[in-house]
Coordinates of C-alpha atoms and ligand atoms in Angstrom, one line a residue:
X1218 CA 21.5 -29.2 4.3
X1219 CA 24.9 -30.3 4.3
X1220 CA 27.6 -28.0 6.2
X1221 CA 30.1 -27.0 4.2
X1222 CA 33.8 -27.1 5.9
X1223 CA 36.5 -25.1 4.9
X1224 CA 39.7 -26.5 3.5
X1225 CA 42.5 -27.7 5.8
X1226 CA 45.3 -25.0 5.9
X1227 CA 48.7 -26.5 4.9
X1228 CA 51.2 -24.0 3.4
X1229 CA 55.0 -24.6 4.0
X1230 CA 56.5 -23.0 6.5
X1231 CA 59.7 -22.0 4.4
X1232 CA 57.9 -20.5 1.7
X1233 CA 56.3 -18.4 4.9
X1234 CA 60.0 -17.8 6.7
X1235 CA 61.0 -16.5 3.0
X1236 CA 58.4 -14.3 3.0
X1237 CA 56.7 -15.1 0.0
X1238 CA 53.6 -16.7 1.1
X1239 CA 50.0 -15.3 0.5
X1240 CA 46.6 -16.5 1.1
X1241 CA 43.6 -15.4 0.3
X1242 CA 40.2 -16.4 1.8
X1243 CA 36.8 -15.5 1.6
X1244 CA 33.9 -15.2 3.5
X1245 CA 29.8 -14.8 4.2
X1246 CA 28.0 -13.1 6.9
X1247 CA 25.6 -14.6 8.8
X1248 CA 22.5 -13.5 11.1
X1249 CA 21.6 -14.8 14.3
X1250 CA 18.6 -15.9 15.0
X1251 CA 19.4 -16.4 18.6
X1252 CA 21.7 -13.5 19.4
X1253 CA 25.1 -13.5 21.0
X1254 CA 24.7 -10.3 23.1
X1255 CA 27.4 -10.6 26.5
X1256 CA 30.8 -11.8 27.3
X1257 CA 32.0 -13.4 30.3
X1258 CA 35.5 -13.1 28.7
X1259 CA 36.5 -9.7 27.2
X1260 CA 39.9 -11.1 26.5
X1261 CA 39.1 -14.3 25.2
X1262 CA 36.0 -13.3 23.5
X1263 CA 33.9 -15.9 25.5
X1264 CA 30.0 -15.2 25.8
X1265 CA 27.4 -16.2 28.3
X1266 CA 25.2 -18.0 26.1
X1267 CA 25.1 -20.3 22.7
X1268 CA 23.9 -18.5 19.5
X1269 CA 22.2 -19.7 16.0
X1270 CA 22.8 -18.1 12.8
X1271 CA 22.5 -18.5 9.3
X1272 CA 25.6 -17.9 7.0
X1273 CA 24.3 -15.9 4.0
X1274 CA 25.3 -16.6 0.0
X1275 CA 25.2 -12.6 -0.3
X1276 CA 27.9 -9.7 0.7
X1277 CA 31.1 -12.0 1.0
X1278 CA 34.6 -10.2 2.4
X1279 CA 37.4 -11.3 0.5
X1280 CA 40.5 -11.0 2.8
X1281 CA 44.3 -11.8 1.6
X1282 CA 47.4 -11.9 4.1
X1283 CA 50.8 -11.8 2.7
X1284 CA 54.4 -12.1 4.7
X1285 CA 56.4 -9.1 4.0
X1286 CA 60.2 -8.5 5.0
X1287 CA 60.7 -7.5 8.7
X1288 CA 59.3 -7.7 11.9
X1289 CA 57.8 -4.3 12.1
X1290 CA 54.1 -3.0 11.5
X1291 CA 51.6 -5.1 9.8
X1292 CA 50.0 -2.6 6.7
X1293 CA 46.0 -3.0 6.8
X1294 CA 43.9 -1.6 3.8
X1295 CA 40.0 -2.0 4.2
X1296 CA 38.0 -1.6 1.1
X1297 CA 41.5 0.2 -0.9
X1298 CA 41.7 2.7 1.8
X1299 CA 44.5 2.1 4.9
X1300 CA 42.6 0.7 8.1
X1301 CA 43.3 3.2 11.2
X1302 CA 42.0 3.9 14.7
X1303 CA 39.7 0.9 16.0
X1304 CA 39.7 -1.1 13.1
X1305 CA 43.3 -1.2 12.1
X1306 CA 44.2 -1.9 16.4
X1307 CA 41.9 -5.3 16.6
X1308 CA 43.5 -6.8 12.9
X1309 CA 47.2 -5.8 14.3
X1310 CA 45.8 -8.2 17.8
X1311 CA 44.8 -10.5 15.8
X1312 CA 47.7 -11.1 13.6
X1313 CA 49.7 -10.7 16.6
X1314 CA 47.8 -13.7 18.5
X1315 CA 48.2 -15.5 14.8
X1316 CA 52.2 -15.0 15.1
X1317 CA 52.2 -16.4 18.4
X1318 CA 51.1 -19.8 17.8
X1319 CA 53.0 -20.1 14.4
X1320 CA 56.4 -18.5 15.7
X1321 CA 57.0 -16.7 12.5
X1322 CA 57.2 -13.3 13.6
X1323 CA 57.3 -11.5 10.0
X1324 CA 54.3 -8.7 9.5
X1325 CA 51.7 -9.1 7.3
X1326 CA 50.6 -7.0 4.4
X1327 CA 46.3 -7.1 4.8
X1328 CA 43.8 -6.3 1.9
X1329 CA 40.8 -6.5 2.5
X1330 CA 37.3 -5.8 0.9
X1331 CA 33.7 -6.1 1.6
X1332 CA 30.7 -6.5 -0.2
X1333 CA 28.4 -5.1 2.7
X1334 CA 28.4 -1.7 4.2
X1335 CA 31.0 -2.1 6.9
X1336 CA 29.7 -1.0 10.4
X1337 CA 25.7 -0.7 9.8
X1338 CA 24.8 -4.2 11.6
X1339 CA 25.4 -6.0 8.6
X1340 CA 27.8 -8.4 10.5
X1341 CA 30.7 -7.6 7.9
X1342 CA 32.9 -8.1 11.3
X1343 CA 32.0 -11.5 10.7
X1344 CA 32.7 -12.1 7.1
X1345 CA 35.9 -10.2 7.9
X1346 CA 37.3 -11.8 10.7
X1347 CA 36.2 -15.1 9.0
X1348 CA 38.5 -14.7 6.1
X1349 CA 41.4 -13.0 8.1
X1350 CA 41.6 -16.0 10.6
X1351 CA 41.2 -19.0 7.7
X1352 CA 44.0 -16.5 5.1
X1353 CA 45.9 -15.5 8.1
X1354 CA 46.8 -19.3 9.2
X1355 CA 47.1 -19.9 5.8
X1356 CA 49.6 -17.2 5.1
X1357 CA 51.4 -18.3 8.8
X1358 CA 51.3 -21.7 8.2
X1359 CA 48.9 -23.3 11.4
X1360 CA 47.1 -26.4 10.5
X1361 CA 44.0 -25.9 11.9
X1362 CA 40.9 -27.9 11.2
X1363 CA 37.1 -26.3 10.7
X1364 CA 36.7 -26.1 14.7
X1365 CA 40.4 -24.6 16.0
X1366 CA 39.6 -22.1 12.8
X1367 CA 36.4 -21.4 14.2
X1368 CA 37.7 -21.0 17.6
X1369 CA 40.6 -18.4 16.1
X1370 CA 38.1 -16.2 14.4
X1371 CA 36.0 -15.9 17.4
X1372 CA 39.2 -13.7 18.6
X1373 CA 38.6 -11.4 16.4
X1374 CA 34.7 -10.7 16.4
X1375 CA 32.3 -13.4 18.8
X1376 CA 29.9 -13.5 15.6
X1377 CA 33.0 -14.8 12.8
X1378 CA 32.6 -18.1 14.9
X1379 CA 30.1 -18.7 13.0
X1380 CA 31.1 -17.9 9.6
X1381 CA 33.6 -20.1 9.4
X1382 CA 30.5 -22.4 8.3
X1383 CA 27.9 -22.4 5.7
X1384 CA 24.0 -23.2 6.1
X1385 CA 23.2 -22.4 10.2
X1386 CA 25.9 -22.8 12.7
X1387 CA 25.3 -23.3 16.3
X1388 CA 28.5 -21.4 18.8
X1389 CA 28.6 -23.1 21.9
X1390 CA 29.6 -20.7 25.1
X1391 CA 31.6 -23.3 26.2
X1392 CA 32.2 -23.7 29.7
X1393 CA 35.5 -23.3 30.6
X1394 CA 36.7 -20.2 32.3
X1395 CA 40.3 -18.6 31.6
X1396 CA 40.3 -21.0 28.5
X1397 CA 38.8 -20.8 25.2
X1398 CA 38.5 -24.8 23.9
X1399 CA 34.7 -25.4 24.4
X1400 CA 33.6 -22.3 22.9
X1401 CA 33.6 -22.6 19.0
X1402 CA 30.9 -22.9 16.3
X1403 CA 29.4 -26.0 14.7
X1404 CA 27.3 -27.0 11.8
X1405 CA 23.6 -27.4 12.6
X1406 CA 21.5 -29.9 10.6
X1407 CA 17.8 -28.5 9.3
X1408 CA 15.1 -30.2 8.4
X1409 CA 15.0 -31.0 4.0
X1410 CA 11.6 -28.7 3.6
X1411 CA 12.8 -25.5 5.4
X1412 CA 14.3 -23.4 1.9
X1413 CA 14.5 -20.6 4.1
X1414 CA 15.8 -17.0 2.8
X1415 CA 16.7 -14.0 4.2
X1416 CA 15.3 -10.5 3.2
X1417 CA 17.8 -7.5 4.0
X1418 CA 16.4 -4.2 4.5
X1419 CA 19.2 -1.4 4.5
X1420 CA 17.3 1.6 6.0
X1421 CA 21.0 3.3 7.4
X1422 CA 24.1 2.3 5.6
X1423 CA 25.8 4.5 8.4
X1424 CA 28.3 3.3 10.6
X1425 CA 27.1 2.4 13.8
X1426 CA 27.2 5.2 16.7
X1427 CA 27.5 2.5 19.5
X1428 CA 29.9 -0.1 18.7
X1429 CA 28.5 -4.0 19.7
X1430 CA 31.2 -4.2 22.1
X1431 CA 31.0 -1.3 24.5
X1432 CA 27.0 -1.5 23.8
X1433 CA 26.8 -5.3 24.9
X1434 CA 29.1 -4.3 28.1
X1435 CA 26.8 -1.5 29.4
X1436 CA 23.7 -4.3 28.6
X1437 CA 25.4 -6.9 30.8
X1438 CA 26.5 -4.5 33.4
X1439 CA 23.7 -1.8 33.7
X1440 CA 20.5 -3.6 32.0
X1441 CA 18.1 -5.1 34.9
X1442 CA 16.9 -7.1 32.0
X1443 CA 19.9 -8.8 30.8
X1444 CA 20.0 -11.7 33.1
X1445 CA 15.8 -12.7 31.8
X1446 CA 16.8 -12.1 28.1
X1447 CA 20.1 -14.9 28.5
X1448 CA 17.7 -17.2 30.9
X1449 CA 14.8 -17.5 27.7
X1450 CA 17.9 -17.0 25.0
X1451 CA 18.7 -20.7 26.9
X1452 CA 15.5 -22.0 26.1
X1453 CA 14.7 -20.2 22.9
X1454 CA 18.3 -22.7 21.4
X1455 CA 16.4 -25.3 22.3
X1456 CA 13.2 -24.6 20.5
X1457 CA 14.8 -23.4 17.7
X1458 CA 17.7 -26.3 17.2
X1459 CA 14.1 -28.6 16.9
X1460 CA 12.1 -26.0 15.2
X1461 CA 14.8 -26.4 12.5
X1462 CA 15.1 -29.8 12.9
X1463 CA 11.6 -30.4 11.7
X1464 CA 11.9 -27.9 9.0
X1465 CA 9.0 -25.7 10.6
X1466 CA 9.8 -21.8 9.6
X1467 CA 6.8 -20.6 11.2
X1468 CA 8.5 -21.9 14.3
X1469 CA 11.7 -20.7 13.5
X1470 CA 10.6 -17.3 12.5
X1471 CA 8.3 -16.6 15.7
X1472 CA 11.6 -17.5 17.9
X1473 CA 14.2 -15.6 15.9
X1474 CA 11.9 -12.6 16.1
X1475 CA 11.0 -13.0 19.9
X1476 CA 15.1 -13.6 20.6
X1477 CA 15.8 -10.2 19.0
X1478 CA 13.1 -8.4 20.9
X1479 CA 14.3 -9.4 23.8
X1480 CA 18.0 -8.6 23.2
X1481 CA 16.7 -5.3 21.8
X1482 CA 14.7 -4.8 25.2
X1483 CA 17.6 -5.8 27.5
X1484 CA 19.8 -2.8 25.7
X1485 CA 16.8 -0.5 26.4
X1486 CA 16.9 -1.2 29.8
X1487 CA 20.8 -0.3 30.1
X1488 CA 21.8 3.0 31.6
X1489 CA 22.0 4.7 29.5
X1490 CA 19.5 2.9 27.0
X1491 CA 21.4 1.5 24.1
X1492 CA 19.6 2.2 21.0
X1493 CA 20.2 1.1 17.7
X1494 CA 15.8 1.2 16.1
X1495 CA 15.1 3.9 14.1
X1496 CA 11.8 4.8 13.4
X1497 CA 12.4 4.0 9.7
X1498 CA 13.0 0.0 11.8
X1499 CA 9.6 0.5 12.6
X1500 CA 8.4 1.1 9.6
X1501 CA 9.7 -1.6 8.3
X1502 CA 8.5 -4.0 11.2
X1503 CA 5.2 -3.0 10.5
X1504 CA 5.5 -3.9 6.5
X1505 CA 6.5 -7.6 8.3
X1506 CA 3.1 -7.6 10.6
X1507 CA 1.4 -6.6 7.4
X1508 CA 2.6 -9.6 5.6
X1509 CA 1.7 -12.0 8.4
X1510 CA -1.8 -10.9 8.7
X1511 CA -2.0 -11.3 4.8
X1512 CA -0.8 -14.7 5.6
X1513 CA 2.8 -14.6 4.5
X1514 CA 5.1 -16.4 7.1
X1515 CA 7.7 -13.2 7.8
X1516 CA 9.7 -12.8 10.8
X1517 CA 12.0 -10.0 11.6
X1518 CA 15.4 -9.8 13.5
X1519 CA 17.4 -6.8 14.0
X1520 CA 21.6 -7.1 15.6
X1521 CA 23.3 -3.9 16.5
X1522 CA 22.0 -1.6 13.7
X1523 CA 19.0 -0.2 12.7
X1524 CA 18.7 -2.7 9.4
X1525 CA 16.0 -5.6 9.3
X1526 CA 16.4 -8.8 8.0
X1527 CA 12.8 -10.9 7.6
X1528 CA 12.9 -14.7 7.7
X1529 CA 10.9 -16.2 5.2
X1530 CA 10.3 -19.0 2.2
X1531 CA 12.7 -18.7 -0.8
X1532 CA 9.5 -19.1 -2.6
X1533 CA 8.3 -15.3 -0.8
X1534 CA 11.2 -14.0 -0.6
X1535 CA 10.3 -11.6 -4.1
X1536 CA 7.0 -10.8 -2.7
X1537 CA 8.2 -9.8 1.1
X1538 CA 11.0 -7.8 -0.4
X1539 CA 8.6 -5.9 -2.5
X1540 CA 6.2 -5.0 0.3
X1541 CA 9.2 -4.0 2.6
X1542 CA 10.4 -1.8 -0.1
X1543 CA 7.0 -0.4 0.2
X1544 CA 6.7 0.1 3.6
X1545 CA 10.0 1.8 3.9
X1546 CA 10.9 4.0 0.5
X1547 CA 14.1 4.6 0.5
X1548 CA 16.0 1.3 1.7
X1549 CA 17.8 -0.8 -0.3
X1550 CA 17.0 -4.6 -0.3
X1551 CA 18.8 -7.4 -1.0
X1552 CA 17.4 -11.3 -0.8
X1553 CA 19.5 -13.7 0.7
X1554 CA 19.5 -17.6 1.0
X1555 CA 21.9 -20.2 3.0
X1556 CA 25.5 -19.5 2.2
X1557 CA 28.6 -21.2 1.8
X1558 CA 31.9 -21.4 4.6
X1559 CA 34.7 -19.9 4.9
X1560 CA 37.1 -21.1 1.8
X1561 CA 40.7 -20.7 0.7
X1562 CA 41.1 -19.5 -2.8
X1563 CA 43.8 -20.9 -4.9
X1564 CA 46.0 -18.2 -5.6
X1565 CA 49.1 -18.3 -5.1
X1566 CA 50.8 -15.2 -6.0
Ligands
PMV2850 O1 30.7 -10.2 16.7 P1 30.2 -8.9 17.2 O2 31.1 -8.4 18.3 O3 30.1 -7.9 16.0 O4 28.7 -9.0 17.8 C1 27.6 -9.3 17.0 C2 26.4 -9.2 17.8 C3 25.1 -9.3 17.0 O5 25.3 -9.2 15.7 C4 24.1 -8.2 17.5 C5 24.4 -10.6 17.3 C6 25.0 -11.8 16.7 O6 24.9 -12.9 17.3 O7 25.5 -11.8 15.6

């Protein structure tokens, strides 16, 4: 599958210093199928192992970032509304860390909107923070290529590493301490038969009542399982990166779903338990065994949300959503297959 890259940002500074300039970007959400769950880096957003996702065609964000007079507050509006609390604090550090590196200290006016119900483990952190950091430098003028892009999203959510590309996306720890260069995301080849899709199961549109990032710090520092999950997450890359390789979803499927048990397991084990299944999860998990014993391949993975999202063939895709929509009345579900990167649109207002 080729990798889609994102264009090369390369607006003109002066038309940024006059205070004209706007970009607008969008971008996809993707899943993990191994899960980043654990920084070694707060600040720097650095985690302890590699994780492997798949960008979706399906919910995109659509961000745009325009210079406005003055040096004073950047003005965030999330889905028409203005941004506050949490949400409005980490796009102010972000375009903050953005005006560093260009020198162009004007604020930014920030409209953003999502397709995906922000907060409920849908990953719209990552679609968002995608398109902030490619319309952002855009709107400020960096240069950056597909990797320094990927490496500036990853400031603003660990997961929008990976967003910054299409089809699956591999983001390497990296190894460095007290710098960030070796951690970024990077296209992952797979195998020509795989035609893998995605089935989403919304069973809680709800925001979230833990968010990732305080619920991946108690993991890491209270869970006696966290250290065993990150040892097999190692090993589980591996099998998957040749699982997908060799374009065998059966394979890919039965690690994805085992990688998310065991993250889900090491948050169980933190004090207190961090617990993001619902029973209506369950329900839905058990539509998923169903379907395997009928002898469709369906795997399920769940991230910090109650929501399930079942690996399978495009070509089962209608049938698995249909029987999850039966096993769990009530959620919505959407069908999702490989999606594009992160992308500049031309308009320049
Ligand atoms: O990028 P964050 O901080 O929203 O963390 C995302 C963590 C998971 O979605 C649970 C796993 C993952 O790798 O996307």
């Amino acid at each position: 599958m080729p990798a889609d890259r994102p264009d090369t940002v390369t607006p003109s500074p002066e038309r940024s210093a006059a205070g004209t300039a706007v970009a607008v970007a969008v971008a996809h959400p993707n899943i993990a199928l191994i899960k980043y769950w654990g920084k070694r880096d707060e600040r720097l957003v650095l985690p302890w192992t590699d994780s492997l996702s798949m960008t979706l065609d399906i919910f995109p964000t659509t961000t745009s970032v325009r210079l406005a007079a003055g040096d004073g507050d950047d003005t965030v509006t999330l889905d028409g509304a203005p941004a506050e609390g949490e949400a409005l604090r980490r796009v102010r550090a972000f375009l903050a860390l953005v005006r560093d590196r260009s020198g162009i200290r004007r604020r930014a006016v920030v409209e953003s909107a999502n397709t995906a119900p922000t907060g409920a483990g849908l990953a719209s952190s990552a679609s968002g923070f995608a398109a902030l950091a490619l319309a952002a430098a855009g709107a400020y003028g960096l240069d950056l290529d597909a990797t320094a892009l990927s490496r500036l999203a990853r400031r603003g959510s660990g997961s929008a590493a990976r967003s910054v590309f299409g089809g699956f996306a591999v983001w390497h720890a990296g190894t460095a301490t007290g710098t960030d260069e070796s951690s970024y995301a990077a296209p992952v080849p797979v195998g020509e038969g795989l035609d893998p899709a995605l089935v989403v199961a919304v069973v809680d549109a709800g925001p979230k009542a833990v968010s990732s990032r305080a619920a991946m710090r108690r993991t890491v520092d209270t869970s006696p399982l966290y250290r065993s999950w990150a040892a097999s997450s190692r090993t589980d890359l591996v099998d998957l990166r040749a699982a997908l390789a060799r374009g065998d979803l059966e394979a890919v499927g039965e690690i994805a779903e085992r990688n998310a048990f065991g993250m889900h397991a090491a948050m169980l084990a933190a004090r207190p338990a961090v617990r993001y299944l619902s029973p209506a999860t369950f329900t839905v998990l058990d539509g998923v065994l169903r379907l395997r014993r009928e002898g469709t391949a369906a795997y399920a993975t769940m991230d910090a949300g109650p929501n399930v999202k079942v690996l399978c063939r495009r070509a089962d895709a209608g049938r698995v959503a249909a029987a999850v929509r039966e096993a769990a009345a009530g959620a919505r579900v959407h069908i999702a297959g490989p999606g594009p990167g992160a992308r500049l649109l031309d308009e320049d207002r």
